[in-house]
Amino acid sequence: MSLEEKIRQDLNQALKEKDELKVATLRFCLAEIRNFWLQKQKELTDNDVVEVICRQVKLRKEAIEAYQKGSRNDLAEKESKELEILSKYLPQQLNPEDLEKIIKETISEIGAKSAGDFGKVMGVVMSRLKGQAEGSVVAAEVKRILG
């Protein structure tokens, strides 16, 4: 079963359970997947779906931060619940040791020597990880290792 099919199945279950927040979150996620499909005009892989979900997770995290700064804890809590729902569809997140190992392997493979090679390293590392680590975490680690 593909990841998109799993989301659709969970949406149907949420409809039966009358879980309004989960229904709304999964419907929005499926709409974003459909928009991505319309852009690509090809059958989407699970990696494509993970990419869409990662974007949704990032938006939720940014919204939570903004709502907390604006003292809107009610909205921040709603976004947190949506984030929790979406996170279930992402691959297991890498621990810091494994992330460091992958970055160091990539640096030696492409021959990166300085902070000027940051973009090359990030491109390769992010394509390898596919949702297993947040971009900001990877960027900070790459800068630390190259720097």
PDB file of N, CA, C and O in Angstrom, residues 29-95:
ATOM      1  N   CYS A  29      -3.929  17.720   3.498  1.00  0.00           N
ATOM      2  CA  CYS A  29      -2.718  17.026   3.064  1.00  0.00           C
ATOM      3  C   CYS A  29      -2.933  16.374   1.692  1.00  0.00           C
ATOM      4  O   CYS A  29      -2.102  16.497   0.794  1.00  0.00           O
ATOM      5  N   LEU A  30      -4.060  15.704   1.521  1.00  0.00           N
ATOM      6  CA  LEU A  30      -4.365  15.073   0.239  1.00  0.00           C
ATOM      7  C   LEU A  30      -4.540  16.109  -0.873  1.00  0.00           C
ATOM      8  O   LEU A  30      -4.156  15.858  -2.021  1.00  0.00           O
ATOM      9  N   ALA A  31      -5.081  17.262  -0.544  1.00  0.00           N
ATOM     10  CA  ALA A  31      -5.204  18.337  -1.533  1.00  0.00           C
ATOM     11  C   ALA A  31      -3.823  18.818  -1.965  1.00  0.00           C
ATOM     12  O   ALA A  31      -3.589  19.061  -3.154  1.00  0.00           O
ATOM     13  N   GLU A  32      -2.916  18.937  -1.008  1.00  0.00           N
ATOM     14  CA  GLU A  32      -1.552  19.353  -1.343  1.00  0.00           C
ATOM     15  C   GLU A  32      -0.842  18.287  -2.178  1.00  0.00           C
ATOM     16  O   GLU A  32      -0.075  18.613  -3.087  1.00  0.00           O
ATOM     17  N   ILE A  33      -1.094  17.018  -1.884  1.00  0.00           N
ATOM     18  CA  ILE A  33      -0.526  15.928  -2.677  1.00  0.00           C
ATOM     19  C   ILE A  33      -1.063  16.009  -4.106  1.00  0.00           C
ATOM     20  O   ILE A  33      -0.324  15.866  -5.077  1.00  0.00           O
ATOM     21  N   ARG A  34      -2.354  16.266  -4.227  1.00  0.00           N
ATOM     22  CA  ARG A  34      -2.974  16.403  -5.563  1.00  0.00           C
ATOM     23  C   ARG A  34      -2.375  17.591  -6.323  1.00  0.00           C
ATOM     24  O   ARG A  34      -2.089  17.488  -7.514  1.00  0.00           O
ATOM     25  N   ASN A  35      -2.179  18.717  -5.644  1.00  0.00           N
ATOM     26  CA  ASN A  35      -1.553  19.877  -6.289  1.00  0.00           C
ATOM     27  C   ASN A  35      -0.149  19.544  -6.773  1.00  0.00           C
ATOM     28  O   ASN A  35       0.262  19.957  -7.862  1.00  0.00           O
ATOM     29  N   PHE A  36       0.601  18.812  -5.959  1.00  0.00           N
ATOM     30  CA  PHE A  36       1.954  18.403  -6.329  1.00  0.00           C
ATOM     31  C   PHE A  36       1.899  17.501  -7.554  1.00  0.00           C
ATOM     32  O   PHE A  36       2.700  17.638  -8.474  1.00  0.00           O
ATOM     33  N   TRP A  37       0.931  16.594  -7.581  1.00  0.00           N
ATOM     34  CA  TRP A  37       0.749  15.705  -8.725  1.00  0.00           C
ATOM     35  C   TRP A  37       0.438  16.520  -9.988  1.00  0.00           C
ATOM     36  O   TRP A  37       0.959  16.239 -11.064  1.00  0.00           O
ATOM     37  N   LEU A  38      -0.404  17.541  -9.853  1.00  0.00           N
ATOM     38  CA  LEU A  38      -0.746  18.384 -10.996  1.00  0.00           C
ATOM     39  C   LEU A  38       0.480  19.127 -11.524  1.00  0.00           C
ATOM     40  O   LEU A  38       0.619  19.328 -12.738  1.00  0.00           O
ATOM     41  N   GLN A  39       1.382  19.528 -10.631  1.00  0.00           N
ATOM     42  CA  GLN A  39       2.621  20.194 -11.048  1.00  0.00           C
ATOM     43  C   GLN A  39       3.540  19.225 -11.784  1.00  0.00           C
ATOM     44  O   GLN A  39       4.128  19.563 -12.802  1.00  0.00           O
ATOM     45  N   LYS A  40       3.679  18.030 -11.241  1.00  0.00           N
ATOM     46  CA  LYS A  40       4.613  17.042 -11.797  1.00  0.00           C
ATOM     47  C   LYS A  40       4.066  16.339 -13.030  1.00  0.00           C
ATOM     48  O   LYS A  40       4.828  15.899 -13.879  1.00  0.00           O
ATOM     49  N   GLN A  41       2.748  16.159 -13.086  1.00  0.00           N
ATOM     50  CA  GLN A  41       2.092  15.446 -14.186  1.00  0.00           C
ATOM     51  C   GLN A  41       2.656  14.039 -14.383  1.00  0.00           C
ATOM     52  O   GLN A  41       2.870  13.591 -15.506  1.00  0.00           O
ATOM     53  N   LYS A  42       2.935  13.388 -13.269  1.00  0.00           N
ATOM     54  CA  LYS A  42       3.369  11.994 -13.318  1.00  0.00           C
ATOM     55  C   LYS A  42       2.920  11.317 -12.029  1.00  0.00           C
ATOM     56  O   LYS A  42       2.563  11.975 -11.053  1.00  0.00           O
ATOM     57  N   GLU A  43       2.944   9.999 -12.034  1.00  0.00           N
ATOM     58  CA  GLU A  43       2.570   9.234 -10.846  1.00  0.00           C
ATOM     59  C   GLU A  43       3.538   9.560  -9.714  1.00  0.00           C
ATOM     60  O   GLU A  43       4.750   9.594  -9.910  1.00  0.00           O
ATOM     61  N   LEU A  44       3.009   9.827  -8.536  1.00  0.00           N
ATOM     62  CA  LEU A  44       3.850  10.196  -7.401  1.00  0.00           C
ATOM     63  C   LEU A  44       4.335   8.958  -6.661  1.00  0.00           C
ATOM     64  O   LEU A  44       3.590   8.008  -6.464  1.00  0.00           O
ATOM     65  N   THR A  45       5.594   9.022  -6.229  1.00  0.00           N
ATOM     66  CA  THR A  45       6.160   7.955  -5.412  1.00  0.00           C
ATOM     67  C   THR A  45       5.938   8.306  -3.943  1.00  0.00           C
ATOM     68  O   THR A  45       5.535   9.430  -3.618  1.00  0.00           O
ATOM     69  N   ASP A  46       6.235   7.361  -3.068  1.00  0.00           N
ATOM     70  CA  ASP A  46       6.140   7.640  -1.638  1.00  0.00           C
ATOM     71  C   ASP A  46       7.100   8.764  -1.245  1.00  0.00           C
ATOM     72  O   ASP A  46       6.797   9.558  -0.361  1.00  0.00           O
ATOM     73  N   ASN A  47       8.266   8.842  -1.911  1.00  0.00           N
ATOM     74  CA  ASN A  47       9.210   9.927  -1.620  1.00  0.00           C
ATOM     75  C   ASN A  47       8.616  11.287  -1.960  1.00  0.00           C
ATOM     76  O   ASN A  47       8.845  12.267  -1.249  1.00  0.00           O
ATOM     77  N   ASP A  48       7.854  11.351  -3.050  1.00  0.00           N
ATOM     78  CA  ASP A  48       7.177  12.603  -3.411  1.00  0.00           C
ATOM     79  C   ASP A  48       6.154  12.985  -2.348  1.00  0.00           C
ATOM     80  O   ASP A  48       6.049  14.151  -1.956  1.00  0.00           O
ATOM     81  N   VAL A  49       5.410  12.012  -1.873  1.00  0.00           N
ATOM     82  CA  VAL A  49       4.397  12.258  -0.847  1.00  0.00           C
ATOM     83  C   VAL A  49       5.072  12.708   0.452  1.00  0.00           C
ATOM     84  O   VAL A  49       4.601  13.639   1.115  1.00  0.00           O
ATOM     85  N   VAL A  50       6.194  12.077   0.798  1.00  0.00           N
ATOM     86  CA  VAL A  50       6.946  12.480   1.994  1.00  0.00           C
ATOM     87  C   VAL A  50       7.407  13.923   1.855  1.00  0.00           C
ATOM     88  O   VAL A  50       7.352  14.699   2.812  1.00  0.00           O
ATOM     89  N   GLU A  51       7.835  14.300   0.659  1.00  0.00           N
ATOM     90  CA  GLU A  51       8.267  15.685   0.415  1.00  0.00           C
ATOM     91  C   GLU A  51       7.124  16.669   0.686  1.00  0.00           C
ATOM     92  O   GLU A  51       7.321  17.711   1.325  1.00  0.00           O
ATOM     93  N   VAL A  52       5.934  16.341   0.225  1.00  0.00           N
ATOM     94  CA  VAL A  52       4.759  17.193   0.453  1.00  0.00           C
ATOM     95  C   VAL A  52       4.466  17.281   1.952  1.00  0.00           C
ATOM     96  O   VAL A  52       4.217  18.372   2.490  1.00  0.00           O
ATOM     97  N   ILE A  53       4.494  16.153   2.633  1.00  0.00           N
ATOM     98  CA  ILE A  53       4.207  16.136   4.069  1.00  0.00           C
ATOM     99  C   ILE A  53       5.268  16.929   4.832  1.00  0.00           C
ATOM    100  O   ILE A  53       4.938  17.658   5.772  1.00  0.00           O
ATOM    101  N   CYS A  54       6.527  16.808   4.421  1.00  0.00           N
ATOM    102  CA  CYS A  54       7.600  17.577   5.076  1.00  0.00           C
ATOM    103  C   CYS A  54       7.341  19.074   4.967  1.00  0.00           C
ATOM    104  O   CYS A  54       7.554  19.817   5.932  1.00  0.00           O
ATOM    105  N   ARG A  55       6.871  19.508   3.798  1.00  0.00           N
ATOM    106  CA  ARG A  55       6.542  20.930   3.637  1.00  0.00           C
ATOM    107  C   ARG A  55       5.411  21.329   4.574  1.00  0.00           C
ATOM    108  O   ARG A  55       5.447  22.405   5.175  1.00  0.00           O
ATOM    109  N   GLN A  56       4.414  20.461   4.710  1.00  0.00           N
ATOM    110  CA  GLN A  56       3.294  20.747   5.604  1.00  0.00           C
ATOM    111  C   GLN A  56       3.747  20.793   7.060  1.00  0.00           C
ATOM    112  O   GLN A  56       3.308  21.651   7.822  1.00  0.00           O
ATOM    113  N   VAL A  57       4.636  19.898   7.435  1.00  0.00           N
ATOM    114  CA  VAL A  57       5.170  19.881   8.801  1.00  0.00           C
ATOM    115  C   VAL A  57       5.936  21.173   9.078  1.00  0.00           C
ATOM    116  O   VAL A  57       5.781  21.792  10.129  1.00  0.00           O
ATOM    117  N   LYS A  58       6.748  21.579   8.108  1.00  0.00           N
ATOM    118  CA  LYS A  58       7.527  22.807   8.280  1.00  0.00           C
ATOM    119  C   LYS A  58       6.603  24.018   8.450  1.00  0.00           C
ATOM    120  O   LYS A  58       6.833  24.866   9.321  1.00  0.00           O
ATOM    121  N   LEU A  59       5.552  24.086   7.655  1.00  0.00           N
ATOM    122  CA  LEU A  59       4.593  25.189   7.775  1.00  0.00           C
ATOM    123  C   LEU A  59       3.931  25.196   9.149  1.00  0.00           C
ATOM    124  O   LEU A  59       3.733  26.256   9.752  1.00  0.00           O
ATOM    125  N   ARG A  60       3.578  24.011   9.638  1.00  0.00           N
ATOM    126  CA  ARG A  60       2.958  23.928  10.967  1.00  0.00           C
ATOM    127  C   ARG A  60       3.914  24.412  12.051  1.00  0.00           C
ATOM    128  O   ARG A  60       3.517  25.127  12.960  1.00  0.00           O
ATOM    129  N   LYS A  61       5.176  24.022  11.964  1.00  0.00           N
ATOM    130  CA  LYS A  61       6.161  24.438  12.973  1.00  0.00           C
ATOM    131  C   LYS A  61       6.334  25.952  12.965  1.00  0.00           C
ATOM    132  O   LYS A  61       6.425  26.583  14.016  1.00  0.00           O
ATOM    133  N   GLU A  62       6.379  26.533  11.769  1.00  0.00           N
ATOM    134  CA  GLU A  62       6.500  27.988  11.658  1.00  0.00           C
ATOM    135  C   GLU A  62       5.260  28.673  12.230  1.00  0.00           C
ATOM    136  O   GLU A  62       5.368  29.698  12.911  1.00  0.00           O
ATOM    137  N   ALA A  63       4.094  28.109  11.966  1.00  0.00           N
ATOM    138  CA  ALA A  63       2.847  28.688  12.477  1.00  0.00           C
ATOM    139  C   ALA A  63       2.797  28.608  13.997  1.00  0.00           C
ATOM    140  O   ALA A  63       2.394  29.566  14.661  1.00  0.00           O
ATOM    141  N   ILE A  64       3.224  27.474  14.552  1.00  0.00           N
ATOM    142  CA  ILE A  64       3.246  27.315  16.012  1.00  0.00           C
ATOM    143  C   ILE A  64       4.119  28.400  16.636  1.00  0.00           C
ATOM    144  O   ILE A  64       3.723  29.062  17.603  1.00  0.00           O
ATOM    145  N   GLU A  65       5.290  28.598  16.063  1.00  0.00           N
ATOM    146  CA  GLU A  65       6.217  29.611  16.577  1.00  0.00           C
ATOM    147  C   GLU A  65       5.594  31.008  16.505  1.00  0.00           C
ATOM    148  O   GLU A  65       5.657  31.778  17.461  1.00  0.00           O
ATOM    149  N   ALA A  66       4.971  31.319  15.375  1.00  0.00           N
ATOM    150  CA  ALA A  66       4.348  32.633  15.202  1.00  0.00           C
ATOM    151  C   ALA A  66       3.194  32.827  16.182  1.00  0.00           C
ATOM    152  O   ALA A  66       3.054  33.906  16.785  1.00  0.00           O
ATOM    153  N   TYR A  67       2.372  31.811  16.349  1.00  0.00           N
ATOM    154  CA  TYR A  67       1.240  31.921  17.273  1.00  0.00           C
ATOM    155  C   TYR A  67       1.712  32.071  18.718  1.00  0.00           C
ATOM    156  O   TYR A  67       1.115  32.812  19.494  1.00  0.00           O
ATOM    157  N   GLN A  68       2.766  31.376  19.076  1.00  0.00           N
ATOM    158  CA  GLN A  68       3.283  31.495  20.434  1.00  0.00           C
ATOM    159  C   GLN A  68       3.845  32.892  20.691  1.00  0.00           C
ATOM    160  O   GLN A  68       3.654  33.445  21.766  1.00  0.00           O
ATOM    161  N   LYS A  69       4.513  33.461  19.687  1.00  0.00           N
ATOM    162  CA  LYS A  69       5.028  34.829  19.829  1.00  0.00           C
ATOM    163  C   LYS A  69       3.882  35.819  19.969  1.00  0.00           C
ATOM    164  O   LYS A  69       4.013  36.823  20.663  1.00  0.00           O
ATOM    165  N   GLY A  70       2.772  35.530  19.306  1.00  0.00           N
ATOM    166  CA  GLY A  70       1.607  36.408  19.361  1.00  0.00           C
ATOM    167  C   GLY A  70       0.662  36.081  20.505  1.00  0.00           C
ATOM    168  O   GLY A  70      -0.462  36.561  20.518  1.00  0.00           O
ATOM    169  N   SER A  71       1.095  35.232  21.403  1.00  0.00           N
ATOM    170  CA  SER A  71       0.286  34.820  22.565  1.00  0.00           C
ATOM    171  C   SER A  71      -1.059  34.221  22.155  1.00  0.00           C
ATOM    172  O   SER A  71      -2.073  34.442  22.804  1.00  0.00           O
ATOM    173  N   ARG A  72      -1.058  33.469  21.084  1.00  0.00           N
ATOM    174  CA  ARG A  72      -2.271  32.772  20.633  1.00  0.00           C
ATOM    175  C   ARG A  72      -2.071  31.276  20.861  1.00  0.00           C
ATOM    176  O   ARG A  72      -1.946  30.484  19.931  1.00  0.00           O
ATOM    177  N   ASN A  73      -2.042  30.893  22.118  1.00  0.00           N
ATOM    178  CA  ASN A  73      -1.775  29.508  22.482  1.00  0.00           C
ATOM    179  C   ASN A  73      -2.854  28.547  21.992  1.00  0.00           C
ATOM    180  O   ASN A  73      -2.573  27.379  21.739  1.00  0.00           O
ATOM    181  N   ASP A  74      -4.090  29.036  21.849  1.00  0.00           N
ATOM    182  CA  ASP A  74      -5.158  28.183  21.340  1.00  0.00           C
ATOM    183  C   ASP A  74      -4.857  27.735  19.903  1.00  0.00           C
ATOM    184  O   ASP A  74      -5.005  26.562  19.559  1.00  0.00           O
ATOM    185  N   LEU A  75      -4.411  28.680  19.077  1.00  0.00           N
ATOM    186  CA  LEU A  75      -4.085  28.348  17.689  1.00  0.00           C
ATOM    187  C   LEU A  75      -2.797  27.522  17.604  1.00  0.00           C
ATOM    188  O   LEU A  75      -2.680  26.624  16.763  1.00  0.00           O
ATOM    189  N   ALA A  76      -1.842  27.827  18.475  1.00  0.00           N
ATOM    190  CA  ALA A  76      -0.597  27.053  18.510  1.00  0.00           C
ATOM    191  C   ALA A  76      -0.887  25.605  18.875  1.00  0.00           C
ATOM    192  O   ALA A  76      -0.298  24.678  18.302  1.00  0.00           O
ATOM    193  N   GLU A  77      -1.814  25.399  19.798  1.00  0.00           N
ATOM    194  CA  GLU A  77      -2.179  24.038  20.203  1.00  0.00           C
ATOM    195  C   GLU A  77      -2.839  23.276  19.051  1.00  0.00           C
ATOM    196  O   GLU A  77      -2.554  22.099  18.821  1.00  0.00           O
ATOM    197  N   LYS A  78      -3.700  23.953  18.304  1.00  0.00           N
ATOM    198  CA  LYS A  78      -4.356  23.329  17.143  1.00  0.00           C
ATOM    199  C   LYS A  78      -3.306  22.911  16.109  1.00  0.00           C
ATOM    200  O   LYS A  78      -3.337  21.799  15.596  1.00  0.00           O
ATOM    201  N   GLU A  79      -2.372  23.806  15.829  1.00  0.00           N
ATOM    202  CA  GLU A  79      -1.302  23.499  14.875  1.00  0.00           C
ATOM    203  C   GLU A  79      -0.439  22.338  15.384  1.00  0.00           C
ATOM    204  O   GLU A  79      -0.004  21.499  14.604  1.00  0.00           O
ATOM    205  N   SER A  80      -0.207  22.286  16.688  1.00  0.00           N
ATOM    206  CA  SER A  80       0.580  21.193  17.275  1.00  0.00           C
ATOM    207  C   SER A  80      -0.113  19.850  17.076  1.00  0.00           C
ATOM    208  O   SER A  80       0.540  18.848  16.771  1.00  0.00           O
ATOM    209  N   LYS A  81      -1.417  19.840  17.230  1.00  0.00           N
ATOM    210  CA  LYS A  81      -2.174  18.604  17.023  1.00  0.00           C
ATOM    211  C   LYS A  81      -2.123  18.182  15.564  1.00  0.00           C
ATOM    212  O   LYS A  81      -1.980  16.996  15.252  1.00  0.00           O
ATOM    213  N   GLU A  82      -2.212  19.150  14.649  1.00  0.00           N
ATOM    214  CA  GLU A  82      -2.108  18.843  13.221  1.00  0.00           C
ATOM    215  C   GLU A  82      -0.711  18.311  12.903  1.00  0.00           C
ATOM    216  O   GLU A  82      -0.567  17.367  12.122  1.00  0.00           O
ATOM    217  N   LEU A  83       0.301  18.928  13.498  1.00  0.00           N
ATOM    218  CA  LEU A  83       1.685  18.492  13.314  1.00  0.00           C
ATOM    219  C   LEU A  83       1.855  17.042  13.763  1.00  0.00           C
ATOM    220  O   LEU A  83       2.495  16.237  13.086  1.00  0.00           O
ATOM    221  N   GLU A  84       1.257  16.710  14.888  1.00  0.00           N
ATOM    222  CA  GLU A  84       1.328  15.344  15.416  1.00  0.00           C
ATOM    223  C   GLU A  84       0.684  14.353  14.439  1.00  0.00           C
ATOM    224  O   GLU A  84       1.221  13.265  14.205  1.00  0.00           O
ATOM    225  N   ILE A  85      -0.438  14.730  13.856  1.00  0.00           N
ATOM    226  CA  ILE A  85      -1.130  13.865  12.890  1.00  0.00           C
ATOM    227  C   ILE A  85      -0.246  13.635  11.667  1.00  0.00           C
ATOM    228  O   ILE A  85      -0.068  12.493  11.225  1.00  0.00           O
ATOM    229  N   LEU A  86       0.323  14.701  11.123  1.00  0.00           N
ATOM    230  CA  LEU A  86       1.137  14.591   9.912  1.00  0.00           C
ATOM    231  C   LEU A  86       2.447  13.846  10.153  1.00  0.00           C
ATOM    232  O   LEU A  86       2.920  13.113   9.283  1.00  0.00           O
ATOM    233  N   SER A  87       3.026  14.024  11.327  1.00  0.00           N
ATOM    234  CA  SER A  87       4.323  13.415  11.627  1.00  0.00           C
ATOM    235  C   SER A  87       4.273  11.891  11.585  1.00  0.00           C
ATOM    236  O   SER A  87       5.297  11.247  11.348  1.00  0.00           O
ATOM    237  N   LYS A  88       3.111  11.326  11.786  1.00  0.00           N
ATOM    238  CA  LYS A  88       2.962   9.865  11.756  1.00  0.00           C
ATOM    239  C   LYS A  88       3.255   9.283  10.377  1.00  0.00           C
ATOM    240  O   LYS A  88       3.531   8.100  10.246  1.00  0.00           O
ATOM    241  N   TYR A  89       3.190  10.123   9.343  1.00  0.00           N
ATOM    242  CA  TYR A  89       3.397   9.648   7.977  1.00  0.00           C
ATOM    243  C   TYR A  89       4.822   9.865   7.485  1.00  0.00           C
ATOM    244  O   TYR A  89       5.145   9.501   6.364  1.00  0.00           O
ATOM    245  N   LEU A  90       5.654  10.444   8.312  1.00  0.00           N
ATOM    246  CA  LEU A  90       7.047  10.674   7.940  1.00  0.00           C
ATOM    247  C   LEU A  90       7.906   9.488   8.372  1.00  0.00           C
ATOM    248  O   LEU A  90       7.592   8.806   9.340  1.00  0.00           O
ATOM    249  N   PRO A  91       9.022   9.282   7.669  1.00  0.00           N
ATOM    250  CA  PRO A  91       9.925   8.206   8.086  1.00  0.00           C
ATOM    251  C   PRO A  91      10.530   8.499   9.459  1.00  0.00           C
ATOM    252  O   PRO A  91      10.525   9.642   9.920  1.00  0.00           O
ATOM    253  N   GLN A  92      11.058   7.468  10.087  1.00  0.00           N
ATOM    254  CA  GLN A  92      11.738   7.607  11.381  1.00  0.00           C
ATOM    255  C   GLN A  92      12.839   8.655  11.259  1.00  0.00           C
ATOM    256  O   GLN A  92      13.615   8.636  10.312  1.00  0.00           O
ATOM    257  N   GLN A  93      12.901   9.585  12.197  1.00  0.00           N
ATOM    258  CA  GLN A  93      13.922  10.634  12.179  1.00  0.00           C
ATOM    259  C   GLN A  93      15.266  10.058  12.616  1.00  0.00           C
ATOM    260  O   GLN A  93      15.334   9.226  13.510  1.00  0.00           O
ATOM    261  N   LEU A  94      16.324  10.511  11.953  1.00  0.00           N
ATOM    262  CA  LEU A  94      17.670  10.038  12.281  1.00  0.00           C
ATOM    263  C   LEU A  94      18.132  10.602  13.614  1.00  0.00           C
ATOM    264  O   LEU A  94      17.826  11.742  13.948  1.00  0.00           O
ATOM    265  N   ASN A  95      18.914   9.819  14.320  1.00  0.00           N
ATOM    266  CA  ASN A  95      19.520  10.338  15.543  1.00  0.00           C
ATOM    267  C   ASN A  95      20.754  11.147  15.153  1.00  0.00           C
ATOM    268  O   ASN A  95      21.275  11.007  14.034  1.00  0.00           O
TER     269      ASN A  95
END
